[in-house]
Amino acid sequence: MATKTRPETLQWLGETDGCLRLIDQTLLPLECRQIDCPDVTAVWEAIKQLRVRGAPAIGVAAAYGVCVGLQTSANADRAVFDEQLKKTTAYLASSRPTAVNLFWALERMERVGMHDAARSSAERLAALLAEARAIHEEDRAMCHAIGEHGARLLASGDSVLTHCNAGGLATAEYGTALSVFFKAHEQGKKIHVFVDETRPLLQGARLTAWELMQHGVPATLICDSMAAQVMKEGRVQAVVTGADRIAANGDTANKIGTDSLAVLARAHGIPFYIAAPTSTFDTSIQSGEQIPIEQRQAEEITCGFGKQTAPDGVAVYNPAFDVTPAEYIQALITEHGVISPVNQKTIALHLSLAGEQA
Amino acid sequence: MATKTRPETLQWLGETDGCLRLIDQTLLPLECRQIDCPDVTAVWEAIKQLRVRGAPAIGVAAAYGVCVGLQTSANADRAVFDEQLKKTTAYLASSRPTAVNLFWALERMERVGMHDAARSSAERLAALLAEARAIHEEDRAMCHAIGEHGARLLASGDSVLTHCNAGGLATAEYGTALSVFFKAHEQGKKIHVFVDETRPLLQGARLTAWELMQHGVPATLICDSMAAQVMKEGRVQAVVTGADRIAANGDTANKIGTDSLAVLARAHGIPFYIAAPTSTFDTSIQSGEQIPIEQRQAEEITCGFGKQTAPDGVAVYNPAFDVTPAEYIQALITEHGVISPVNQKTIALHLSLAGEQA
């Protein structure tokens, strides 16, 4: 597998007394450097500063973050361990407000940590690490399954467009949208990927282009504003992106610019697909209107290239996400298959079948 | 007038023995420094190095450049003056080989310089300066007229969105799209402008945001990928951009990303306007399909602003322009009024009435 040519996105070193090692994605593509997070502050900082990013990878990082945060409590009494567990999960939850996988992973860790309180703190810590490893391994398997299901939607000779980074760097391995391309490529289909650079943080230029090149998949970088032109020239046959959160009705939150691509794809008669694990679905919210949009700092736009590129004091609007209405999504691709058409009923059915399989 | 708070884009100092002073736009928005061009080499360099940019502004700069180049020939005999005039215009024409306004202005200057050869060289030099001043003044008047016509389309309280820089820095004063906002603002209308940063060269972030702030017009900078979100949130009531070339049927070439905005504006029920002088119409071409799209260097995208942001050797597609179909344009705003609906007949009528007025 070509992914072996680069270090893993996330790696646990040691046993219960261990440390989370991750690729510092802020340094890519110029440098592929790993950093170690020996305490929970370092994990929080890595998530906050986008050293690790992408909903599933954040979930895995947070799960290991709980282990890192609890390892000093291996000999603590039950009340102290409980308190430390709650403090740690609450702290990690404060790192990225829109990331549903973060909350999902933290709740799962908290359930395991609280479960069977008769066990010793050391046993509970071991259970937490086992759970984090399970989350990591499940994510890896999930990504491969998403790729297999999604690859069936692409024909040899197709060019596709993607936005941001829904790749192996955003997950345990392979990613969601990129897994579709990797699997199609491995199946021998001739696939070419147009990559939106994805302002302001350039995850497309820095990460997606890098991952595709590492994997040997032909890729062409464009500015976000060029997607419509590429579509108009007939250069792409599908758009595939990841997702940060999917409401019960299929409305999908993803990196700012995704909804724009969906509207443009519709106007040019090109199918628009979302690839995401079922953990991305948040059926507690009925529609995208209830998804809060994280606002980020002005400096990401005004000082984005190591150089100030806008006037001092300029007002900036910097929403990190947008919501693509379900009606613009041709299909949702999950680890259990393809949902199409996309609506509340088809999603509920898919999730209930997935639940039976699980 | 608020524009008095900043120096003019282009300024002639002195009389026939003078010098061209201009804002060095490569230093904006961090520094607003004027440079003097006392000889024709300095004018050539300023155009070549994009210290002055924007088709109309380049035309004005080149016209003054001819004056600068001829002033050492005020006492020359006829043959020497003629030779120097030809040498100067040919030299200036080599600064930006694709700028149509540059050739247009230089041809106009050459015609005036050659005319009535019985006059003395000093008289001919004076005629050249008068012509350069006329080109400058005509451009200024044209921009103000575009603004007056366009401002009628905006209501107090409107927010608008613009792309790239169609401002005073690209013209003698006020610009085209920005003139619409400046005039509405001067009329006491409450106007707020969302500014696309405009990748890859960031003319929106660097120049448009600066011009609006200098003028006291409330402005908010966004990334190009955020325009759809701003529209969806009901934050803009109109989109106004400039144009590089308009075909006989109204199809309009402008900075890459413009067509994308037009499609998105349509999807969100927002009117999309183009503001441009009648000199931008090229009725020799029937439709946008005949407009060639300039492809630019990969480095504009991969190495924007002093830092490499994409992997070594990545393939890049970098079209400089796109073409917005006439059907997406609610109205064209020229110095003679507003064309709506936009089609071959309404454009032909507008241009013939404009010709009668001229």
XYZ file of C-alpha atoms in Angstrom:
716
model
C 0.000 0.000 0.000
C 1.313 3.398 -0.952
C 0.248 4.847 2.402
C 3.123 2.922 4.008
C 5.539 5.381 2.391
C 4.593 7.987 4.980
C 4.182 7.873 8.769
C 0.769 7.234 10.236
C -1.442 10.243 10.930
C -1.925 9.119 14.567
C 0.052 6.617 16.546
C -0.041 5.484 20.192
C 3.397 4.873 21.684
C 3.791 2.590 24.692
C 1.040 0.997 26.752
C -1.182 2.659 29.370
C 1.757 4.863 30.252
C 2.177 6.150 26.757
C 1.975 9.125 24.492
C 0.147 10.214 21.346
C 2.396 10.808 18.329
C 0.921 12.636 15.360
C 1.959 14.301 12.112
C 2.027 18.075 12.639
C -0.138 18.894 9.632
C 0.546 22.627 9.899
C 4.056 21.918 8.545
C 2.891 19.999 5.457
C 3.609 19.819 2.569
C 7.138 21.141 3.084
C 7.928 18.964 6.059
C 6.376 15.749 7.352
C 7.312 16.007 11.031
C 5.770 13.990 13.877
C 5.216 15.491 17.314
C 4.587 13.759 20.613
C 1.767 14.828 22.948
C 2.750 13.632 26.439
C -0.032 15.482 28.275
C -3.633 16.496 27.660
C -2.751 20.175 27.115
C -0.560 19.148 24.190
C -3.432 17.112 22.695
C -5.881 20.006 23.193
C -3.395 22.385 21.574
C -2.788 20.006 18.654
C -6.551 19.862 17.948
C -7.099 23.595 18.494
C -4.149 24.597 16.286
C -5.172 22.123 13.577
C -1.953 20.092 13.913
C -4.440 17.250 13.740
C -7.664 17.992 11.904
C -10.512 16.260 10.153
C -13.471 15.020 12.181
C -12.499 11.316 12.484
C -8.831 12.040 13.221
C -9.907 14.537 15.876
C -12.104 11.821 17.405
C -9.197 9.368 17.525
C -6.825 12.028 18.863
C -9.309 13.022 21.569
C -9.781 9.382 22.588
C -6.035 8.970 23.021
C -6.063 12.402 24.682
C -8.319 10.977 27.403
C -5.748 8.201 27.984
C -2.938 10.742 28.185
C -5.010 12.847 30.581
C -5.849 9.928 32.881
C -2.502 8.180 33.072
C -1.403 10.292 36.018
C -4.527 9.004 37.825
C -3.723 5.275 37.522
C -3.356 5.054 41.294
C -6.033 7.609 42.164
C -9.109 6.635 44.156
C -12.444 6.293 42.426
C -13.748 9.810 43.069
C -10.546 11.477 41.915
C -10.404 9.303 38.776
C -14.040 10.108 37.998
C -13.425 13.808 38.459
C -10.271 13.733 36.355
C -12.099 11.838 33.604
C -14.910 14.397 33.513
C -12.444 17.284 33.609
C -10.373 15.797 30.816
C -13.291 15.094 28.477
C -14.808 18.541 29.135
C -11.456 20.174 28.445
C -10.879 18.247 25.211
C -14.456 18.975 24.118
C -13.673 22.709 24.249
C -11.023 22.482 21.521
C -13.261 22.513 18.369
C -16.948 23.424 18.763
C -18.295 22.027 15.449
C -16.606 18.611 15.439
C -19.291 16.057 16.237
C -16.788 13.153 16.179
C -14.941 14.867 18.989
C -18.010 14.734 21.244
C -18.907 11.257 20.031
C -15.450 9.881 20.866
C -15.321 11.656 24.213
C -18.756 10.334 25.236
C -17.715 6.854 24.251
C -14.538 7.155 26.310
C -16.467 8.542 29.268
C -18.939 5.642 29.121
C -16.109 3.119 29.166
C -14.253 4.974 31.899
C -17.335 5.204 34.119
C -18.498 1.640 33.416
C -18.021 -1.024 36.084
C -16.757 1.382 38.704
C -15.780 -1.531 40.946
C -12.608 -1.922 38.850
C -9.384 -0.284 39.969
C -8.272 2.961 38.388
C -5.433 1.093 36.660
C -7.957 -1.334 35.155
C -10.165 1.530 34.080
C -7.187 3.251 32.448
C -6.375 0.047 30.565
C -10.010 -0.129 29.426
C -9.790 3.461 28.196
C -6.689 2.692 26.132
C -8.350 -0.407 24.687
C -11.338 1.736 23.737
C -9.154 4.401 22.104
C -7.367 1.697 20.119
C -10.747 0.291 19.092
C -11.941 3.701 17.931
C -8.708 4.024 15.929
C -9.028 0.556 14.363
C -12.745 0.973 13.622
C -11.985 4.238 11.863
C -9.355 2.579 9.717
C -11.768 -0.200 8.696
C -14.543 2.336 8.137
C -12.415 4.400 5.763
C -11.531 1.383 3.667
C -15.208 0.393 3.487
C -16.250 3.920 2.450
C -13.663 3.807 -0.312
C -14.917 0.464 -1.585
C -18.531 1.652 -1.711
C -17.685 5.015 -3.237
C -15.306 3.668 -5.882
C -18.265 1.927 -7.524
C -19.706 5.353 -8.364
C -16.658 6.282 -10.461
C -15.804 5.018 -13.926
C -12.344 4.686 -15.391
C -11.477 7.961 -17.131
C -13.450 10.083 -14.690
C -12.044 13.275 -13.282
C -13.349 14.340 -9.914
C -13.171 17.473 -7.812
C -12.637 17.601 -4.076
C -12.406 20.308 -1.456
C -10.402 20.580 1.740
C -8.818 17.378 3.029
C -11.001 14.344 3.650
C -8.001 12.069 3.411
C -5.820 9.810 5.456
C -4.593 12.842 7.355
C -8.160 13.570 8.480
C -8.775 9.990 9.614
C -6.918 6.943 10.850
C -6.017 6.020 7.262
C -7.216 6.532 3.652
C -9.848 9.058 4.609
C -13.386 9.380 3.350
C -13.567 11.271 0.045
C -9.934 10.452 -0.747
C -10.497 6.789 0.124
C -12.974 6.711 -2.764
C -10.215 7.941 -5.098
C -7.539 5.676 -3.592
C -9.740 2.592 -3.957
C -10.781 3.449 -7.521
C -7.089 3.987 -8.351
C -6.129 0.652 -6.745
C -8.852 -1.053 -8.761
C -7.024 0.119 -11.873
C -9.516 2.821 -12.815
C -7.925 5.866 -14.422
C -8.875 8.657 -12.034
C -7.772 12.272 -12.047
C -8.486 14.602 -9.135
C -8.887 18.387 -9.207
C -8.025 19.745 -5.775
C -9.449 23.029 -4.477
C -6.659 24.766 -2.543
C -9.293 25.557 0.145
C -8.741 28.982 1.603
C -8.039 30.182 4.170
C -5.959 27.320 5.584
C -5.116 25.653 2.261
C -5.800 22.076 3.360
C -6.354 21.165 -0.291
C -3.042 22.584 -1.519
C -1.037 21.511 1.516
C -2.582 18.163 2.451
C -4.848 16.695 -0.235
C -2.452 17.377 -3.118
C 0.338 15.897 -0.992
C -1.632 12.754 -0.100
C -2.704 12.133 -3.692
C 0.855 12.579 -4.940
C 2.176 10.260 -2.209
C -0.376 7.710 -3.363
C 0.394 8.143 -7.059
C -3.053 9.452 -8.005
C -2.881 12.146 -10.737
C -3.938 15.461 -9.205
C -4.243 19.078 -10.346
C -4.354 21.983 -7.931
C -6.719 24.909 -8.524
C -7.894 27.938 -6.538
C -11.382 27.607 -5.046
C -12.644 30.276 -7.441
C -11.656 28.098 -10.428
C -13.964 25.149 -9.664
C -16.825 26.571 -11.731
C -14.532 27.031 -14.719
C -13.215 23.470 -14.447
C -16.828 22.221 -14.360
C -17.856 24.402 -17.273
C -14.993 23.069 -19.384
C -16.311 19.533 -18.800
C -13.180 18.562 -16.905
C -14.918 16.872 -13.948
C -17.564 14.154 -13.836
C -18.218 14.165 -10.079
C -17.578 16.166 -6.911
C -16.774 14.205 -3.749
C -16.126 15.813 -0.363
C -16.131 14.747 3.260
C -18.453 16.008 5.999
C -18.175 17.387 9.498
C -21.758 16.781 10.549
C -24.859 15.420 8.805
C -28.332 16.257 10.124
C -31.221 13.761 10.221
C -32.537 15.084 6.903
C -29.148 14.875 5.152
C -28.154 18.538 5.305
C -24.369 18.403 5.589
C -21.902 20.711 7.314
C -18.439 20.706 5.780
C -15.554 23.086 5.093
C -16.590 26.522 3.899
C -16.933 26.433 0.126
C -18.575 22.994 -0.027
C -22.136 24.295 -0.392
C -20.862 26.597 -3.128
C -19.488 23.574 -5.021
C -22.810 21.744 -4.636
C -24.704 24.668 -6.186
C -22.164 24.943 -9.016
C -22.213 21.167 -9.623
C -26.012 21.264 -9.879
C -25.809 24.149 -12.352
C -23.369 22.142 -14.486
C -25.239 18.816 -14.205
C -22.477 17.095 -12.230
C -23.288 14.695 -9.356
C -22.238 15.836 -5.908
C -21.357 13.173 -3.330
C -20.558 13.278 0.377
C -18.364 10.500 1.811
C -18.526 10.155 5.595
C -18.801 7.508 8.284
C -22.144 6.976 10.011
C -20.620 8.534 13.137
C -20.853 11.854 11.295
C -24.660 11.677 11.369
C -26.245 13.661 14.160
C -29.866 12.595 14.137
C -30.529 14.735 17.205
C -30.702 17.657 14.824
C -33.440 17.675 12.241
C -31.862 19.939 9.644
C -28.785 21.984 8.832
C -30.361 25.115 10.246
C -29.572 23.816 13.713
C -25.866 23.293 12.999
C -23.798 26.104 14.551
C -21.193 27.591 12.206
C -17.814 28.156 13.842
C -16.351 31.606 13.207
C -12.585 31.772 13.090
C -9.916 34.442 13.461
C -9.426 37.245 10.930
C -5.678 36.542 10.771
C -6.284 33.274 8.939
C -7.391 35.404 5.988
C -5.344 38.570 6.425
C -1.996 36.968 7.297
C -2.341 33.579 5.670
C 0.874 33.220 3.767
C 3.355 34.378 6.394
C 2.815 37.842 5.016
C 0.115 40.406 5.682
C -2.076 40.582 2.584
C -4.874 42.936 3.701
C -5.000 46.418 5.240
C -4.524 46.873 8.982
C -7.844 46.802 10.794
C -9.921 45.463 7.905
C -13.152 43.775 8.986
C -13.197 40.062 8.198
C -15.921 37.417 8.086
C -14.451 33.946 8.432
C -17.006 31.137 8.788
C -15.221 27.777 8.971
C -18.112 25.714 7.612
C -21.197 25.887 5.503
C -24.190 23.612 5.181
C -25.069 21.890 1.920
C -28.817 21.184 1.672
C -29.678 17.498 1.258
C -31.436 18.186 -2.041
C -28.071 19.067 -3.616
C -26.464 15.785 -2.562
C -26.810 12.981 -5.104
C -25.676 10.360 -2.609
C -24.114 9.911 0.811
C -21.397 7.270 0.938
C -20.869 5.570 4.313
C -18.997 2.485 5.479
C -22.251 0.561 5.084
C -23.042 1.598 1.533
C -24.615 4.368 -0.479
C -27.664 6.427 0.526
C -29.565 7.834 -2.451
C -31.825 9.728 -2.643
C -30.824 11.648 0.448
C -33.666 12.347 2.864
C -34.782 11.662 6.412
C -36.345 8.286 5.581
C -33.457 6.843 3.573
C -30.990 8.004 6.203
C -33.024 6.556 9.090
C -33.300 3.232 7.256
C -29.575 3.172 6.465
C -28.640 3.941 10.059
C -30.997 1.320 11.479
C -29.606 -1.367 9.132
C -26.095 -0.210 10.049
C -27.029 -0.508 13.715
C -28.180 -4.101 13.172
C -24.914 -4.928 11.428
C -22.865 -3.374 14.218
C -14.495 64.048 -1.170
C -13.051 61.169 0.756
C -10.694 60.276 -2.098
C -8.694 63.372 -1.173
C -7.494 61.456 1.891
C -5.227 59.402 -0.320
C -2.937 60.432 -3.128
C -4.128 60.098 -6.685
C -3.324 56.881 -8.525
C -1.598 58.944 -11.244
C -0.505 62.558 -11.153
C 1.396 64.836 -13.532
C 3.772 67.239 -11.788
C 4.848 70.452 -13.508
C 4.137 71.504 -17.068
C 5.783 70.212 -20.241
C 8.951 69.844 -18.215
C 7.365 67.569 -15.654
C 7.233 64.126 -14.204
C 4.732 61.323 -13.621
C 4.032 60.523 -9.973
C 2.152 57.316 -9.147
C 1.224 55.088 -6.223
C 3.486 52.052 -6.121
C 0.690 49.448 -5.878
C 3.099 46.602 -5.202
C 3.559 48.028 -1.689
C -0.179 48.193 -0.899
C -1.898 47.698 1.455
C 0.993 47.938 3.921
C 2.421 51.151 2.529
C 0.998 53.863 0.287
C 4.159 55.248 -1.232
C 4.306 57.443 -4.310
C 7.156 57.201 -6.740
C 8.238 59.728 -9.335
C 9.039 58.658 -12.870
C 11.301 61.367 -14.292
C 12.268 59.410 -17.399
C 10.629 56.924 -19.747
C 12.590 53.975 -18.333
C 11.002 54.584 -14.928
C 7.492 54.645 -16.491
C 8.218 51.439 -18.427
C 9.473 49.769 -15.257
C 6.413 50.905 -13.263
C 4.057 49.323 -15.819
C 6.180 46.189 -16.227
C 6.487 45.598 -12.471
C 2.742 46.230 -11.885
C 3.439 49.329 -9.758
C 0.576 50.686 -11.833
C -2.030 48.115 -13.060
C -5.562 48.023 -14.393
C -6.156 48.578 -18.108
C -7.337 52.241 -17.938
C -4.610 53.270 -15.468
C -1.930 51.681 -17.665
C -3.251 53.682 -20.622
C -3.017 56.960 -18.698
C 0.458 56.123 -17.365
C 1.710 55.302 -20.850
C 0.311 58.595 -22.231
C 2.222 60.572 -19.597
C 5.189 58.296 -20.275
C 5.298 59.628 -23.836
C 5.472 63.205 -22.450
C 8.291 62.243 -20.098
C 10.125 60.586 -22.975
C 9.806 63.577 -25.295
C 10.627 66.446 -22.964
C 14.342 66.222 -23.660
C 13.439 66.790 -27.329
C 11.632 70.131 -26.879
C 14.328 71.888 -28.857
C 15.081 69.044 -31.244
C 14.512 69.384 -34.944
C 11.536 67.717 -36.587
C 13.248 64.495 -37.658
C 14.829 63.916 -34.263
C 11.518 64.607 -32.502
C 9.683 62.181 -34.824
C 12.260 59.505 -34.243
C 12.200 59.990 -30.482
C 8.372 59.816 -30.453
C 8.368 56.519 -32.356
C 11.129 55.102 -30.199
C 9.308 56.110 -27.010
C 5.919 54.670 -27.963
C 7.499 51.431 -29.205
C 9.446 51.121 -25.982
C 6.407 51.743 -23.754
C 4.324 49.306 -25.832
C 6.788 46.554 -24.884
C 6.021 46.852 -21.157
C 2.801 44.781 -21.013
C 2.329 43.012 -24.339
C -1.337 42.077 -23.757
C -2.759 45.366 -22.420
C -5.156 46.720 -25.036
C -5.560 50.156 -23.395
C -1.793 50.581 -23.505
C -1.718 50.333 -27.314
C -4.846 52.415 -27.641
C -3.337 55.263 -25.576
C 0.033 55.092 -27.330
C -1.576 55.186 -30.789
C -3.620 58.199 -29.729
C -0.486 59.957 -28.462
C 1.454 59.148 -31.619
C -1.354 60.543 -33.790
C -1.323 63.827 -31.866
C 2.472 64.044 -31.855
C 2.724 63.486 -35.604
C -0.183 65.798 -36.458
C 0.521 69.257 -37.923
C 4.237 68.713 -38.304
C 4.701 72.392 -39.152
C 4.558 73.198 -35.447
C 7.713 73.493 -33.406
C 8.878 70.603 -31.238
C 7.974 72.619 -28.136
C 4.441 73.093 -29.478
C 4.184 69.420 -30.294
C 5.360 68.530 -26.793
C 2.686 70.813 -25.345
C 0.082 69.098 -27.545
C 1.225 65.704 -26.272
C 0.835 66.791 -22.659
C -2.613 68.211 -23.417
C -3.585 64.858 -24.961
C -2.297 62.865 -21.982
C -4.241 65.160 -19.667
C -7.327 64.643 -21.846
C -6.981 60.829 -21.703
C -6.618 61.127 -17.933
C -9.601 63.461 -17.599
C -11.832 61.406 -19.908
C -11.145 58.322 -17.853
C -11.940 60.195 -14.654
C -15.246 61.483 -16.083
C -16.140 58.026 -17.390
C -15.618 56.443 -13.991
C -17.751 59.070 -12.265
C -20.531 58.573 -14.824
C -20.483 54.781 -14.342
C -20.766 55.340 -10.606
C -23.711 57.723 -10.965
C -25.634 55.298 -13.178
C -24.841 52.281 -11.041
C -25.616 53.930 -7.706
C -29.272 54.181 -8.753
C -29.460 50.383 -8.646
C -28.556 50.305 -4.948
C -30.817 51.192 -2.023
C -29.717 52.500 1.346
C -29.087 49.558 3.622
C -27.900 47.307 0.800
C -24.859 45.159 1.156
C -23.035 44.269 -2.023
C -20.328 41.824 -3.011
C -17.420 42.501 -5.363
C -14.500 40.529 -6.771
C -10.957 41.573 -7.720
C -10.175 45.307 -8.011
C -12.278 47.438 -10.329
C -11.389 50.564 -8.385
C -9.625 53.886 -8.523
C -6.266 52.143 -8.512
C -7.097 50.510 -11.850
C -8.309 53.753 -13.416
C -7.752 57.505 -13.225
C -10.085 57.740 -10.231
C -13.059 55.929 -8.618
C -12.933 52.897 -10.896
C -15.904 51.043 -12.354
C -17.547 48.637 -9.860
C -16.115 50.579 -6.919
C -17.311 53.858 -8.381
C -20.863 52.526 -7.996
C -20.227 52.007 -4.270
C -18.400 55.327 -3.811
C -21.237 57.267 -5.446
C -23.953 55.488 -3.470
C -21.967 56.219 -0.306
C -21.576 59.889 -1.234
C -25.301 60.106 -1.865
C -25.776 59.197 1.783
C -26.914 55.639 1.136
C -25.796 53.178 3.770
C -23.745 50.701 1.765
C -21.664 47.814 2.984
C -19.297 45.907 0.716
C -18.172 42.292 1.001
C -14.817 41.940 -0.742
C -13.662 38.613 -2.202
C -9.930 38.346 -1.540
C -9.549 37.096 -5.147
C -7.025 34.324 -5.370
C -4.419 33.878 -6.597
C -3.131 37.476 -6.636
C -5.393 38.842 -3.868
C -6.348 42.088 -5.583
C -9.499 42.167 -3.449
C -7.670 41.831 -0.126
C -4.742 44.058 -1.070
C -6.352 46.777 -3.166
C -10.163 46.809 -3.022
C -10.380 46.533 0.775
C -7.797 49.315 1.044
C -9.619 51.630 -1.363
C -12.957 51.155 0.379
C -11.413 51.811 3.803
C -9.641 54.935 2.516
C -12.978 56.123 1.230
C -14.804 55.373 4.466
C -17.088 52.761 2.905
C -17.746 49.889 5.355
C -16.107 46.768 3.956
C -15.688 43.160 5.050
C -13.077 40.858 3.583
C -13.942 37.226 2.826
C -12.311 34.333 1.009
C -13.689 33.613 -2.451
C -15.173 30.335 -1.171
C -17.297 32.238 1.380
C -19.367 34.220 -1.125
C -22.108 31.564 -1.303
C -22.424 31.508 2.482
C -22.673 35.295 2.656
C -25.418 35.150 0.022
C -27.253 32.333 1.775
C -27.267 34.264 5.040
C -29.014 37.134 3.256
C -26.046 39.423 3.785
C -25.808 40.750 0.212
C -28.440 42.293 -2.026
C -26.338 42.645 -5.182
C -23.063 41.570 -6.785
C -21.133 44.152 -8.826
C -17.855 43.456 -10.639
C -15.829 45.030 -13.432
C -15.053 43.442 -16.794
C -12.051 42.808 -19.026
C -13.931 42.239 -22.250
C -17.631 42.096 -23.203
C -18.760 40.262 -26.355
C -21.497 41.540 -28.685
C -24.085 39.321 -26.959
C -23.115 40.459 -23.434
C -21.013 37.465 -22.402
C -18.383 38.998 -20.121
C -14.793 38.015 -19.431
C -13.529 39.045 -16.023
C -11.219 37.785 -13.279
C -11.482 34.049 -12.592
C -14.255 33.455 -10.057
C -16.674 35.989 -11.536
C -18.784 33.437 -13.434
C -18.952 31.355 -10.268
C -20.397 34.366 -8.396
C -22.978 34.896 -11.134
C -24.207 31.290 -10.877
C -24.339 31.518 -7.079
C -26.123 34.885 -7.187
C -28.741 33.395 -9.517
C -29.232 30.427 -7.173
C -29.796 32.837 -4.280
C -32.022 35.272 -6.181
C -29.504 38.127 -6.048
C -28.975 40.473 -9.017
C -25.555 40.340 -10.671
C -24.216 43.512 -12.328
C -21.167 44.296 -14.472
C -19.792 47.878 -14.436
C -17.492 48.762 -17.332
C -16.864 51.552 -19.839
C -18.141 51.121 -23.397
C -14.491 50.743 -24.496
C -14.639 47.273 -22.875
C -17.167 46.050 -25.458
C -15.633 44.078 -28.294
C -18.420 43.728 -30.814
C -16.044 42.002 -33.206
C -16.670 38.850 -31.188
C -20.183 37.444 -31.108
C -20.068 35.507 -27.850
C -17.885 34.572 -24.924
C -16.872 31.310 -26.580
C -14.523 33.290 -28.791
C -12.747 34.959 -25.866
C -9.394 33.238 -25.242
C -8.706 32.435 -21.580
C -5.174 33.374 -20.507
C -3.374 30.646 -18.537
C -0.921 31.898 -15.947
C 2.050 30.478 -14.040
C 1.665 27.734 -11.443
C 3.763 29.700 -8.965
C 0.965 32.245 -8.503
C -0.961 29.480 -6.750
C 1.790 27.347 -5.236
C 4.069 30.140 -3.982
C 1.731 33.021 -3.235
C 3.355 35.705 -1.158
C 6.726 34.428 -0.219
C 5.827 30.975 1.023
C 5.401 27.652 -0.744
C 1.941 26.272 0.043
C 1.754 23.181 -2.180
C 3.947 20.136 -2.739
C 6.953 20.369 -5.055
C 6.026 19.434 -8.587
C 2.242 19.502 -8.160
C 0.290 20.012 -11.389
C -1.619 23.312 -11.461
C -4.402 24.749 -13.605
C -4.464 28.560 -13.419
C -6.902 30.285 -15.772
C -6.766 34.069 -15.242
C -10.288 34.791 -16.462
C -13.655 33.214 -16.919
C -16.669 34.181 -18.992
C -20.027 34.954 -17.412
C -22.901 34.207 -19.809
C -25.068 37.239 -20.596
C -28.163 35.469 -19.264
C -26.688 35.612 -15.754
C -26.108 39.376 -15.916
C -29.040 41.440 -14.666
C -27.580 44.646 -16.090
C -24.459 46.157 -17.621
C -23.560 49.595 -16.260
C -21.595 51.908 -18.568
C -20.746 55.623 -18.581
C -23.837 56.149 -20.727
C -26.335 54.310 -18.529
C -27.685 50.881 -17.766
C -28.256 48.038 -20.251
C -30.959 45.609 -19.121
C -31.898 43.016 -20.199
C -28.479 42.082 -21.557
C -28.493 40.799 -25.128
C -27.110 41.590 -28.556
C -29.938 43.998 -29.450
C -29.895 46.064 -26.251
C -26.096 46.291 -26.382
C -26.053 47.373 -30.033
C -28.675 50.039 -29.311
C -26.773 51.303 -26.268
C -23.486 51.525 -28.162
C -25.068 53.323 -31.111
C -26.716 55.893 -28.803
C -23.380 56.270 -26.982
C -21.668 56.869 -30.328
C -24.144 59.645 -31.147
C -23.518 61.291 -27.778
C -19.736 61.149 -28.206
